[in-house]
XYZ file of C-alpha atoms in Angstrom:
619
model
C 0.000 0.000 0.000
C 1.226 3.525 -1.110
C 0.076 6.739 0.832
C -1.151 8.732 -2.320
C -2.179 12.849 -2.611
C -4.166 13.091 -4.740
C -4.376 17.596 -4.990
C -6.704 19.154 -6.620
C -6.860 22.869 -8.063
C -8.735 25.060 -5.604
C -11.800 26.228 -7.904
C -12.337 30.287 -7.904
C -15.037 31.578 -5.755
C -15.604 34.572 -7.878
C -18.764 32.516 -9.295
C -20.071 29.247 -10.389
C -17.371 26.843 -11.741
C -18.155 26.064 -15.500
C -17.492 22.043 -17.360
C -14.295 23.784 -18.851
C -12.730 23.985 -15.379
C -14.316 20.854 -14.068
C -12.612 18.977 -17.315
C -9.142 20.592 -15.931
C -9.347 19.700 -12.345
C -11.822 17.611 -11.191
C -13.195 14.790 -13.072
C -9.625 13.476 -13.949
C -8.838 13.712 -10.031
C -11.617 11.489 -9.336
C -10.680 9.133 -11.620
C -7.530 8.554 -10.609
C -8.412 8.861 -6.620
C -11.373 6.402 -7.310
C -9.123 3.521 -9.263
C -6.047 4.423 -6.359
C -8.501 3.477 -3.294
C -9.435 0.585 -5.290
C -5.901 -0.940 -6.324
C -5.189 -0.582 -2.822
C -3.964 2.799 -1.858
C -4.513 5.033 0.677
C -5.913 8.195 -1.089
C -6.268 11.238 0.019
C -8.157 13.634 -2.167
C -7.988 17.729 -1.107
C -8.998 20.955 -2.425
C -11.919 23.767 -1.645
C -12.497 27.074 -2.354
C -9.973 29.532 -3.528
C -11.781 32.838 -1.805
C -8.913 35.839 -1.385
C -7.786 38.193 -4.474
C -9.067 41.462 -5.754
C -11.232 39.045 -8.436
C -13.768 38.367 -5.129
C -13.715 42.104 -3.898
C -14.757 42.996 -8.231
C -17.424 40.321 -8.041
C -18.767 41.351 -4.646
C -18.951 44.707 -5.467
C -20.660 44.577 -9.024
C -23.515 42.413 -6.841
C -23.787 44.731 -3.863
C -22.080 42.131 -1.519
C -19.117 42.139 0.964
C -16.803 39.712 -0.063
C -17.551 37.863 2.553
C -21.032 37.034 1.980
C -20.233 36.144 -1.819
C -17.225 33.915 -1.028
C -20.136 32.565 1.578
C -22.442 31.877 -1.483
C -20.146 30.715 -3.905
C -18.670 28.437 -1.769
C -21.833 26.793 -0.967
C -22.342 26.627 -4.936
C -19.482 25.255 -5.785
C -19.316 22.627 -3.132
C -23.098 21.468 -4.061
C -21.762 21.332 -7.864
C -18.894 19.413 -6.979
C -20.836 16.715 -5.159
C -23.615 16.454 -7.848
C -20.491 15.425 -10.592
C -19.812 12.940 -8.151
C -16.488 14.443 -7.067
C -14.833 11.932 -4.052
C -13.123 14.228 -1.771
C -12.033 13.282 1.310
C -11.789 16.839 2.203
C -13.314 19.749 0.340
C -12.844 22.813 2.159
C -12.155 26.725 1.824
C -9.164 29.335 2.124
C -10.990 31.229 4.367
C -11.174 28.491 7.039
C -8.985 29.606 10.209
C -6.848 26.418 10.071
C -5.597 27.804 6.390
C -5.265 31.212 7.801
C -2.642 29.858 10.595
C -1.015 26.872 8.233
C -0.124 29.288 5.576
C 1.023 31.806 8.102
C 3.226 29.344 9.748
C 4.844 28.919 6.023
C 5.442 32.322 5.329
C 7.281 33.055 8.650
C 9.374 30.033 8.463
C 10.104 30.821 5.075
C 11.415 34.017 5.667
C 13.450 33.189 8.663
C 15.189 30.626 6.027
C 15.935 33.579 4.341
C 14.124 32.909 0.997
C 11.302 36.364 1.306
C 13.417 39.388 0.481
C 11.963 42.898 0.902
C 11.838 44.692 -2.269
C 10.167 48.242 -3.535
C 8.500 47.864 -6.616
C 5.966 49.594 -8.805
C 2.155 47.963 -8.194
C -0.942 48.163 -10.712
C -3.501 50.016 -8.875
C -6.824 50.680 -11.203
C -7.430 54.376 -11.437
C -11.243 53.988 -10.996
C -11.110 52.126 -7.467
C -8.133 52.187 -6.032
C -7.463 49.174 -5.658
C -4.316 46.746 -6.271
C -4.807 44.933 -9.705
C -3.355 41.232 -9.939
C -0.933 40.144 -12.884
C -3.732 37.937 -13.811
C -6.295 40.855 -14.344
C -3.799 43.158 -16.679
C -3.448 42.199 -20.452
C -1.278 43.690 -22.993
C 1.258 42.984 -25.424
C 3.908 40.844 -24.763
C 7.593 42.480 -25.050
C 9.479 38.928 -25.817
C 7.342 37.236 -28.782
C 5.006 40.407 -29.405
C 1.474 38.481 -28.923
C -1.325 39.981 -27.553
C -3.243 39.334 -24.784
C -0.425 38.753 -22.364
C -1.339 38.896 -19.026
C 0.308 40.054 -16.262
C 2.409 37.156 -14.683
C 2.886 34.787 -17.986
C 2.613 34.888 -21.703
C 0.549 31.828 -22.698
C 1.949 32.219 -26.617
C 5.855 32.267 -25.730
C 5.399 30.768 -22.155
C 7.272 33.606 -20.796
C 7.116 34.506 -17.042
C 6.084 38.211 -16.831
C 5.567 41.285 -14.870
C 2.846 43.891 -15.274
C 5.493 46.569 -16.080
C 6.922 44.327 -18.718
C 3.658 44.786 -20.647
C 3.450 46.860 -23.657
C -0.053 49.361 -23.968
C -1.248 47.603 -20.405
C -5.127 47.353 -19.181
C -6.876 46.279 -17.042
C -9.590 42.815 -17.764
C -11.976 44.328 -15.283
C -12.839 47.764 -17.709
C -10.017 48.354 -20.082
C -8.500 51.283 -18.434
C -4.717 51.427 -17.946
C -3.466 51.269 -14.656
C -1.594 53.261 -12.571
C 1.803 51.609 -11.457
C 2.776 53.273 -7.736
C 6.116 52.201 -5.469
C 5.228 50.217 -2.937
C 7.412 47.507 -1.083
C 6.989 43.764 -0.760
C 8.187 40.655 0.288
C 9.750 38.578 -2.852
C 9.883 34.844 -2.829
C 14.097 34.697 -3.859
C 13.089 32.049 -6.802
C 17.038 32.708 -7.275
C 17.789 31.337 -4.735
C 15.833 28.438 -4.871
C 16.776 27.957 -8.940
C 19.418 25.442 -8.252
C 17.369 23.170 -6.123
C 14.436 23.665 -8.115
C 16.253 22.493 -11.296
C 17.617 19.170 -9.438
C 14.394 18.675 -8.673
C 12.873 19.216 -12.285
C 15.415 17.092 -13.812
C 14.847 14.331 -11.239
C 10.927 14.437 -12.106
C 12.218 14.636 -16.322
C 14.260 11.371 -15.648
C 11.200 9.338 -13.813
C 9.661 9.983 -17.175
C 5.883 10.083 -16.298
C 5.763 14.108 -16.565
C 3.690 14.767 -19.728
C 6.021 16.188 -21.883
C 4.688 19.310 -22.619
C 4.489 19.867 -18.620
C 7.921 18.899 -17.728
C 9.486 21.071 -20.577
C 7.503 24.439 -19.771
C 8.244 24.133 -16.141
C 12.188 23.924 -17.009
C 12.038 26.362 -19.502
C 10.686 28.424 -16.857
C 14.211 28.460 -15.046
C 15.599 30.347 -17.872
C 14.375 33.986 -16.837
C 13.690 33.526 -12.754
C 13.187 36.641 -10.886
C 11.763 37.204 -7.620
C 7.993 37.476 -7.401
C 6.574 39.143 -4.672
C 4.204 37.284 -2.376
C 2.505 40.348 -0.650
C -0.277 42.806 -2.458
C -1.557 46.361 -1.602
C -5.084 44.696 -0.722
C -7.396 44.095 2.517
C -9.583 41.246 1.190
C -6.825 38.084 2.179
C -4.388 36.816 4.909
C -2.641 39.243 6.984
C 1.273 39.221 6.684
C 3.337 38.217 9.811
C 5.262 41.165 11.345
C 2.946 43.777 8.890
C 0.290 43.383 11.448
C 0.146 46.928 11.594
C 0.061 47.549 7.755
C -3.788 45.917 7.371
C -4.073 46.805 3.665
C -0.736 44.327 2.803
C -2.060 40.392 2.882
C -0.339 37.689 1.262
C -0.499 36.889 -2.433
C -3.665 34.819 -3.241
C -1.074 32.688 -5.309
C 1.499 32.418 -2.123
C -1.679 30.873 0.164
C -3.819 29.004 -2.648
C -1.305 26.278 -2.942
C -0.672 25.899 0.698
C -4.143 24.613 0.586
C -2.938 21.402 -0.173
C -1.143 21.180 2.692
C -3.640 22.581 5.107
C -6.747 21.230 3.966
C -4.984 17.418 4.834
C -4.262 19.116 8.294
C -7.624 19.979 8.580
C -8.643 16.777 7.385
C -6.493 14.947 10.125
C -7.777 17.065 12.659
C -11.279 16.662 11.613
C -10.686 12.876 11.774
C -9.308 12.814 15.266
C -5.788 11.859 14.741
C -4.770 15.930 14.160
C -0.798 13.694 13.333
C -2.472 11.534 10.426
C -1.601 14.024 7.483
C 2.383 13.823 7.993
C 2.216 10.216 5.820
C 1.142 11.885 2.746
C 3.663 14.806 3.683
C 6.503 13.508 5.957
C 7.416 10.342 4.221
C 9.652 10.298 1.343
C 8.128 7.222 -0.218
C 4.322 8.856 -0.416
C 3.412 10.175 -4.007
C 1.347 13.125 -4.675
C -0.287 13.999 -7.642
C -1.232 17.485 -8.619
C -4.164 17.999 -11.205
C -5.110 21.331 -12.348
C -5.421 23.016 -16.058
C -2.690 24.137 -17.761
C -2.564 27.956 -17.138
C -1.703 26.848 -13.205
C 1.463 24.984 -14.600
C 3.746 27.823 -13.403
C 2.394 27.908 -9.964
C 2.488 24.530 -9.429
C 5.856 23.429 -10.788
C 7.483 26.394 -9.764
C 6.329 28.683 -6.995
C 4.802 25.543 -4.734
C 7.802 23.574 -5.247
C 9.670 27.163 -4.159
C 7.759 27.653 -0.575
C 8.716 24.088 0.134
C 11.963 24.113 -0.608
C 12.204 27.248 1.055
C 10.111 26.224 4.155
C 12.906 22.934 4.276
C 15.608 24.999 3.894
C 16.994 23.485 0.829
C 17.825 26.062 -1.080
C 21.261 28.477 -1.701
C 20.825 29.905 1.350
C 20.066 26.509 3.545
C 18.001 27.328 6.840
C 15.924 24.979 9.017
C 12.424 23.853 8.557
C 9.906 23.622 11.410
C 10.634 20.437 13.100
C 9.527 21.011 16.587
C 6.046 19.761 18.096
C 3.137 20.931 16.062
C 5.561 21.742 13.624
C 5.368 21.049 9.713
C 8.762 19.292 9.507
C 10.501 18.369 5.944
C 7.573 18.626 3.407
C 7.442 16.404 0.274
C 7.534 18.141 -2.941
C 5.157 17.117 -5.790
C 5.761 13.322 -7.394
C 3.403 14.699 -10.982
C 2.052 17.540 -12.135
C -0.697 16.411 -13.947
C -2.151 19.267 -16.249
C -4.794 19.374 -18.653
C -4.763 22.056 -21.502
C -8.339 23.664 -22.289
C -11.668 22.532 -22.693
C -13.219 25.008 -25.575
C -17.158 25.191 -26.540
C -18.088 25.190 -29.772
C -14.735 26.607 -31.135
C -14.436 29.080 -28.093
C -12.105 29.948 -25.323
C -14.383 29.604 -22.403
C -15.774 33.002 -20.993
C -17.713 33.839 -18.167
C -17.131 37.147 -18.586
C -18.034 37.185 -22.420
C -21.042 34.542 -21.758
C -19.459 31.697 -23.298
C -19.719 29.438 -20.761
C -21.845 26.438 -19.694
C -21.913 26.228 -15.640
C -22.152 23.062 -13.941
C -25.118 23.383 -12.641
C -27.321 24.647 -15.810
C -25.551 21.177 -17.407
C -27.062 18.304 -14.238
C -29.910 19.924 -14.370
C -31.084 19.033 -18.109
C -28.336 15.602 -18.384
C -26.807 12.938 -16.361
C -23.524 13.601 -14.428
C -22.020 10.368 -15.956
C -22.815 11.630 -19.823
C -20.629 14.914 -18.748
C -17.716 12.805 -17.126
C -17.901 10.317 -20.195
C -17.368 13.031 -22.565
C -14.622 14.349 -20.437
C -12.708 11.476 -20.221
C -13.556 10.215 -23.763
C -12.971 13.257 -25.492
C -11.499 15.943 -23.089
C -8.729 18.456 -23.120
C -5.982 15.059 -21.685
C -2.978 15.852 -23.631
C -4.070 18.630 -26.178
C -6.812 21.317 -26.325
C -10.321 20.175 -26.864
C -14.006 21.135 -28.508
C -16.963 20.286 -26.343
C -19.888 20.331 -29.410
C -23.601 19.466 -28.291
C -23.623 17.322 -31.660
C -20.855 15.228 -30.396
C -22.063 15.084 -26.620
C -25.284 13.743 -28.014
C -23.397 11.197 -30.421
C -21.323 9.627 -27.239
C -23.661 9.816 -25.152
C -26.354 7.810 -27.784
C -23.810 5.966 -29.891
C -21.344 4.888 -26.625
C -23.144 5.118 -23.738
C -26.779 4.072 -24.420
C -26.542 2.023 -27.236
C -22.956 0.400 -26.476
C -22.440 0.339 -22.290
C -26.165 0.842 -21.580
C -27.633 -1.788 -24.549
C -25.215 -4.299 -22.966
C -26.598 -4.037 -19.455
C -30.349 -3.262 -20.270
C -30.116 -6.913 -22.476
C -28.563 -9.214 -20.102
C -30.731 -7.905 -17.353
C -33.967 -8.144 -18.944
C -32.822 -11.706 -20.608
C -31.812 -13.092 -17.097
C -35.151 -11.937 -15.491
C -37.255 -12.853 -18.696
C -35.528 -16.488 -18.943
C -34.608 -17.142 -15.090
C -35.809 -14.653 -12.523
C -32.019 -14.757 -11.290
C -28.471 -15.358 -12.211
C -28.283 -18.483 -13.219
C -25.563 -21.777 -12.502
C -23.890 -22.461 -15.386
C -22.995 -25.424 -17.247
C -19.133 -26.250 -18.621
C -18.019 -23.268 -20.141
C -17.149 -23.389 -24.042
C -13.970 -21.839 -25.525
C -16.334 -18.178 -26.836
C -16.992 -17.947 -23.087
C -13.728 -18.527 -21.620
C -12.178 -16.107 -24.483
C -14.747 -13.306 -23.180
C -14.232 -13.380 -19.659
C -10.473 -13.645 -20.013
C -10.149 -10.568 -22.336
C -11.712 -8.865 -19.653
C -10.199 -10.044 -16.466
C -7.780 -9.318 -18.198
C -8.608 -5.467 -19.027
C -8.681 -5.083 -15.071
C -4.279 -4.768 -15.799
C -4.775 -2.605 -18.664
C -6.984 0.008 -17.887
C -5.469 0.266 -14.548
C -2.272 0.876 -15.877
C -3.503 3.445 -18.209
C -5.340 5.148 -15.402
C -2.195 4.975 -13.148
C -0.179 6.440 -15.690
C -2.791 9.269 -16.435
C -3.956 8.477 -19.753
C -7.692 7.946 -19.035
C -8.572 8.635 -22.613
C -7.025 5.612 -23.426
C -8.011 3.808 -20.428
C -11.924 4.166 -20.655
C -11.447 3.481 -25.140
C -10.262 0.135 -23.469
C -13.125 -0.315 -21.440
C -15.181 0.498 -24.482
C -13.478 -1.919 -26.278
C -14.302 -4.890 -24.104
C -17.833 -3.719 -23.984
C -17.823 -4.024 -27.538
C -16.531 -8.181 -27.233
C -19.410 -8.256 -24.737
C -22.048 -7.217 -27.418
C -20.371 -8.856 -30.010
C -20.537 -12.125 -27.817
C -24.336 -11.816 -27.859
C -24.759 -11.439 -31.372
C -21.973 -14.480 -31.611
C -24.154 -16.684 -28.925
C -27.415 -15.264 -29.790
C -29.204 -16.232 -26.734
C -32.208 -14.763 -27.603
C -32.400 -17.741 -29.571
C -32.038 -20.320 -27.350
C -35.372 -21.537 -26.560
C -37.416 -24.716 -26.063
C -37.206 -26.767 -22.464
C -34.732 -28.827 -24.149
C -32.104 -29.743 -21.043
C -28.960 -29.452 -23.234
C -30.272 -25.689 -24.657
C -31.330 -24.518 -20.895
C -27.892 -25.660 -19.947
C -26.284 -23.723 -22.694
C -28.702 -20.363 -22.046
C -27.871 -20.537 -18.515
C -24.416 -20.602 -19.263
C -24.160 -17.902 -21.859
C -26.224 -15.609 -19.371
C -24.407 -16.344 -16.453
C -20.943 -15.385 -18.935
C -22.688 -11.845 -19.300
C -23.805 -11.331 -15.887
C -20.064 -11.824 -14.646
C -19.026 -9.472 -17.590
C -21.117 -6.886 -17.261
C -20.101 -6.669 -13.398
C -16.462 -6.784 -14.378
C -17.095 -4.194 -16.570
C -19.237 -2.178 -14.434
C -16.729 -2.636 -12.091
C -13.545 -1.151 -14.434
C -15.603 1.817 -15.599
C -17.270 2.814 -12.377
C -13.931 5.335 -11.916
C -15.374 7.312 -14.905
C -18.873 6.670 -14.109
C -19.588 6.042 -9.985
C -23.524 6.922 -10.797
C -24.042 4.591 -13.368
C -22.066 2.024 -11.324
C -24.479 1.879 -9.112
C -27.158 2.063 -10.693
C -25.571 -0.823 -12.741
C -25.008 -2.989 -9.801
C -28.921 -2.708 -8.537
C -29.737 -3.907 -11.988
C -27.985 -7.333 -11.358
C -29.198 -7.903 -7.719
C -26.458 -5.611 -5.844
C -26.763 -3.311 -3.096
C -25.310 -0.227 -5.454
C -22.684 0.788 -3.258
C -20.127 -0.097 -6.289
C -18.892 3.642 -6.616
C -19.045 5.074 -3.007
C -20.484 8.889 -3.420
C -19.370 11.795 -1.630
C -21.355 14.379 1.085
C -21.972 18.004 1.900
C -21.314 17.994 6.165
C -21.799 21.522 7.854
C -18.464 21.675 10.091
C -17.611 23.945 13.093
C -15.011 26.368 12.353
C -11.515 24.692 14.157
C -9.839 28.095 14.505
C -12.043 31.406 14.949
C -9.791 33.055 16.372
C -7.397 33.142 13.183
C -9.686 34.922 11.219
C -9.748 38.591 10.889
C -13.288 41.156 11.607
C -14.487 40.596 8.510
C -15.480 37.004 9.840
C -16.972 37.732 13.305
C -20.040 35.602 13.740
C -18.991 32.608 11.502
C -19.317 29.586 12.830
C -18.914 27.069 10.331
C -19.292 26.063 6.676
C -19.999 23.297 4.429
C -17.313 20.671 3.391
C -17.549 17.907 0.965
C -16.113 14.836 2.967
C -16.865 10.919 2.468
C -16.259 6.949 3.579
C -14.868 5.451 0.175
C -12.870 2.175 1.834
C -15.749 -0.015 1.197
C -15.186 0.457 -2.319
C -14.851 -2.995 -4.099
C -11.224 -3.834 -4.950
C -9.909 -3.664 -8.271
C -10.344 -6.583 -9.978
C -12.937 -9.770 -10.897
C -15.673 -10.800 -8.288
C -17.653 -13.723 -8.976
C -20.968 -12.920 -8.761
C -23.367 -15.281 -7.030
C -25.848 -17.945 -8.945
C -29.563 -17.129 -7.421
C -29.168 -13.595 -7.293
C -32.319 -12.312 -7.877
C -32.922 -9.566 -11.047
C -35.624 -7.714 -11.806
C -36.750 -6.495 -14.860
C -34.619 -3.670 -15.314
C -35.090 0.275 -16.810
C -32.697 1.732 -18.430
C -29.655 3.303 -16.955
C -28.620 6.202 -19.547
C -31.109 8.405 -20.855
C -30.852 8.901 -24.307
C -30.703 12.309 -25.366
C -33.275 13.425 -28.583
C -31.212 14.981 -31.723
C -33.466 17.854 -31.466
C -31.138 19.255 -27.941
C -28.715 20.273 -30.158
C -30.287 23.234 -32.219
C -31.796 24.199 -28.935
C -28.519 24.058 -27.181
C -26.934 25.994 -29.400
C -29.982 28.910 -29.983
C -29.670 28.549 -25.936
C -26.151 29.893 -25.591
C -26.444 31.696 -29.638
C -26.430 35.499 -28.423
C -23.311 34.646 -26.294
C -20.835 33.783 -28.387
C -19.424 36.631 -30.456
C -16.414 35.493 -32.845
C -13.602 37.717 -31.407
C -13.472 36.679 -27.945
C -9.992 36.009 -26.478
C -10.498 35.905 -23.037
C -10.414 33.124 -20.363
């Protein structure tokens, strides 16, 4: 048994999350923390809400809220969203819990007495308008290295470049297009050189293990080329207050410097929450745990670069040494990340997803008119994996009809209703014949290769295996035509019984080896053949106490507690073939996809028509 992290990008609560972001983050998570509980590992699966950053304090004021109160809602949203997709975290929480708020504090001092935050003047965007501090991410201009537009403020998506604001040719801000003003102000800087050397090891270590995707491992070492400081402090009140600027309350940490440390403090909260407040350190202490960190690909930089940074800084392992916190209650020597495991985007109909611009389908809007599993199918069948992808309402209605319903669904609906029409209940077989024994070995045998494939992070090809076996299932039918097997003859009951009993153990291998990509179906699956459906265990909204009140600034008085998504997934079946059991009673079944009329897809698209002009570039 491994101990396996399984961290997941903290979703913006500046509004509802939309399928792009979910096809980014969270349904390959699941997948891969779903199959890892069930080959044998203990999993731990963390995120929540990402709440601080002038994006909230925009948002909250365009809707006449404090900040508060729409981190409050959004939150709330996004958790409900997350557990309708089916999302298995053990711990979903938020960055405004008071556990965060002290975790990430802890971090920052200890990094700094290493000697890795440097104080630095520099010039900060402030929007004329407001005010108000703009982040990198939230000014766009041209970019002075490869001369594309649309550069924003900390990165150049064309040339990859790491920016800063004042590197930007003609500036402005996303929020209303006017050009900021840039004002001194001072800061702390993470020393990234400092840190480059060990950073570089590290990167070349994770190049040599060779499971990086490619296109991961070489933009995160092409990032060394032009490291600079960054600073990890903003001119802002909406955030975590900096240790030793307690009496400077508008400077709080860098959204970007405390969103990562989520990770680590939402498995501390976790382990607290569990009553063993020790239990995180063997996902974080022990050199032989594996984490895997799954995000889209514009969080690359952040996640192979600055994370890595602040732990490497907190451990004291970089230029300048220093010690990391190994007294009681401390952190100790933190792991850095075993995979970065980015997606690139998920586009709609040929655009960049917008919320801004309208071009966006939320979550929500999406389970309310289809099934969870026909978005996760698509996702994993035809998702943004390895290159950028188009989600089309013609082609979401062709897999969900032509794969799911008629292929996956077909095959279950059949054998069920054949069972119950012929027998009333899985029947004994006879002596197998060389067409069965070919079946259920190609299967059993799948159990290897779609695990490996999911292990390795190519679900794409892991679920087109599944598929494929589904499609020797159905093909098996037409080759045995039971249907035809009729009479009381002894020697043709024998043979029926046998052939059914060979697709009852086929379909539940196969329900079994897809339920990663689709726990809803799994279940329902498993209640169609006599189970219990608990297949797929789900996960739960629990409203928790707050741990740590008294971490949390004014702005919070009041608060008591907040809604995680949490869950018990160790009953989950192991990987692998279980017999099922002659007598089993099956009823007649209904089916378990809904097939989707061809007629959704004009109305999808005159839905969503008025919202997607051709010259959007945003994100």
């Amino acid at each position: 048994m491994t101990h396996i992290l399984s961290a997941v990008a903290w979703p913006y609560a500046n509004g509802p999350r939309h399928i792009g972001h979910v096809a980014g983050f969270g349904v390959p998570s699941d997948v891969f923390s779903r199959y890892m509980r069930m080959a044998g590992h203990d999993v731990l699966m963390v995120s929540g809400t990402d709440e601080h950053g002038t994006p909230i304090l925009v948002a909250a004021d365009e809707e006449g809220l404090s900040a508060r109160e729409l981190a409050d809602r959004n939150n709330r949203l996004i958790v409900e969203d997350l557990v309708a997709l089916g999302l298995s975290y053990d711990l979903f929480t938020r960055t405004t819990a008071g556990n965060h708020y002290h975790v990430v504090q802890d971090m920052f001092t200890t990094v700094r007495d290493n000697g890795y935050m440097v104080q630095q003047v520099t010039r900060s965007a402030i929007s004329p308008s407001t005010g108000r501090t703009l982040p990198d991410r939230y000014i766009e201009g041209t970019c002075p290295i490869c001369g594309a537009e649309g550069a924003r403020g900390d990165q150049c998506d064309t040339c990859g470049n790491q920016l800063d604001p004042t590197d930007l040719i003609s500036p402005r801000s996303r929020i209303n297009g006017e050009t900021p003003e840039f004002v001194e102000t001072t800061h702390w800087f993470l020393d990234l050189p400092a840190l480059a050397q060990a950073l570089g090891a590290w990167l070349d270590e994770r190049e040599a293990s060779g499971t990086w995707r490619p296109n991961v491992i070489k933009f995160s070492q092409n990032l060394l080329g032009d490291i600079r400081p960054r600073a990890m402090t903003r001119d802002i009140d909406w955030g975590i207050p900096v240790p030793g600027w307690e009496d400077q309350p508008t400077k709080r940490l860098y959204v970007w410097f405390d969103a990562v440390i989520g990770y680590l403090s939402a498995s501390v909260e976790w382990a607290r929450r569990s009553g063993d407040p020790e239990a995180w350190r063997v996902w974080w202490n022990d050199p032989q745990a594996l984490s895997y960190y799954f995000m889209g690909k514009d969080n690359i930089v952040f996640h192979s670069q600055i994370w890595p940074a602040e732990l490497l800084g907190y451990n004291g392992q970089g230029s300048r040494a220093g010690l990391p916190g190994v007294g009681p209650g401390e952190l100790g020597v933190l792991d850095l990340p075993t995979e970065v495991v980015s997606s690139e985007f998920l586009t709609m109909e040929g655009k960049k997803f917008s919320s801004s611009h309208g071009i966006v389908i939320y979550v929500r809007d999406f389970l309310q008119r289809y099934q969870a599993d026909a978005l996760r199918y698509f996702i994993c069948a035809a998702g943004p994996e390895t290159a950028d992808a188009d989600f089309t309402w013609a082609e979401f209605v062709r897999r969900t009809n032509g794969e799911l319903v008629a292929g996956w669904g077909n095959l279950v609906n059949r054998t069920a209703s054949m069972i119950h029409k012929r027998f009333g209940q899985i029947p004994e077989p006879a002596e197998l014949e060389d067409i069965d024994r070919a079946l259920l070995d190609a299967i059993e045998a799948g159990f290897t290769s779609v695990g490996d494939l999911i292990a390795q992070h190519r679900q794409k090809a892991a679920l087109g295996e599944a598929m494929r076996l589904v499609g020797e299932a159905n093909k098996y039918v037409a080759d045995t035509q039971p249907f035809k097997l009729k009479g009381e003859d002894p020697a043709t009951q024998a043979r029926l019984a046998t052939v059914l009993h060979t697709l009852a153990q086929a379909v539940t291998d196969l329900n079994l080896m897809l339920s990663p990509f689709l726990p809803h179906a799994a279940n329902d699956v498993d209640r169609v053949l006599g189970g219990s459906g608990r297949i797929a265990p789900m996960p739960r909204i629990e409203e928790v106490d707050e741990l740590d009140p008294d971490h949390l600034p004014e702005a919070f008085d009041g608060r008591t507690g907040y809604p995680i998504i949490t869950g018990d997934y160790q009953d989950a079946p192991t990987w692998g073939r279980h017999p099922v059991t002659v007598g089993t009673p099956v009823a007649k079944p209904a089916p378990v996809f809904t097939k989707l009329d061809e007629s959704i897809v004009e109305a999808e698209l005159a839905r969503y028509a008025g919202s997607v002009p051709d010259d959007v570039t945003g994100s």
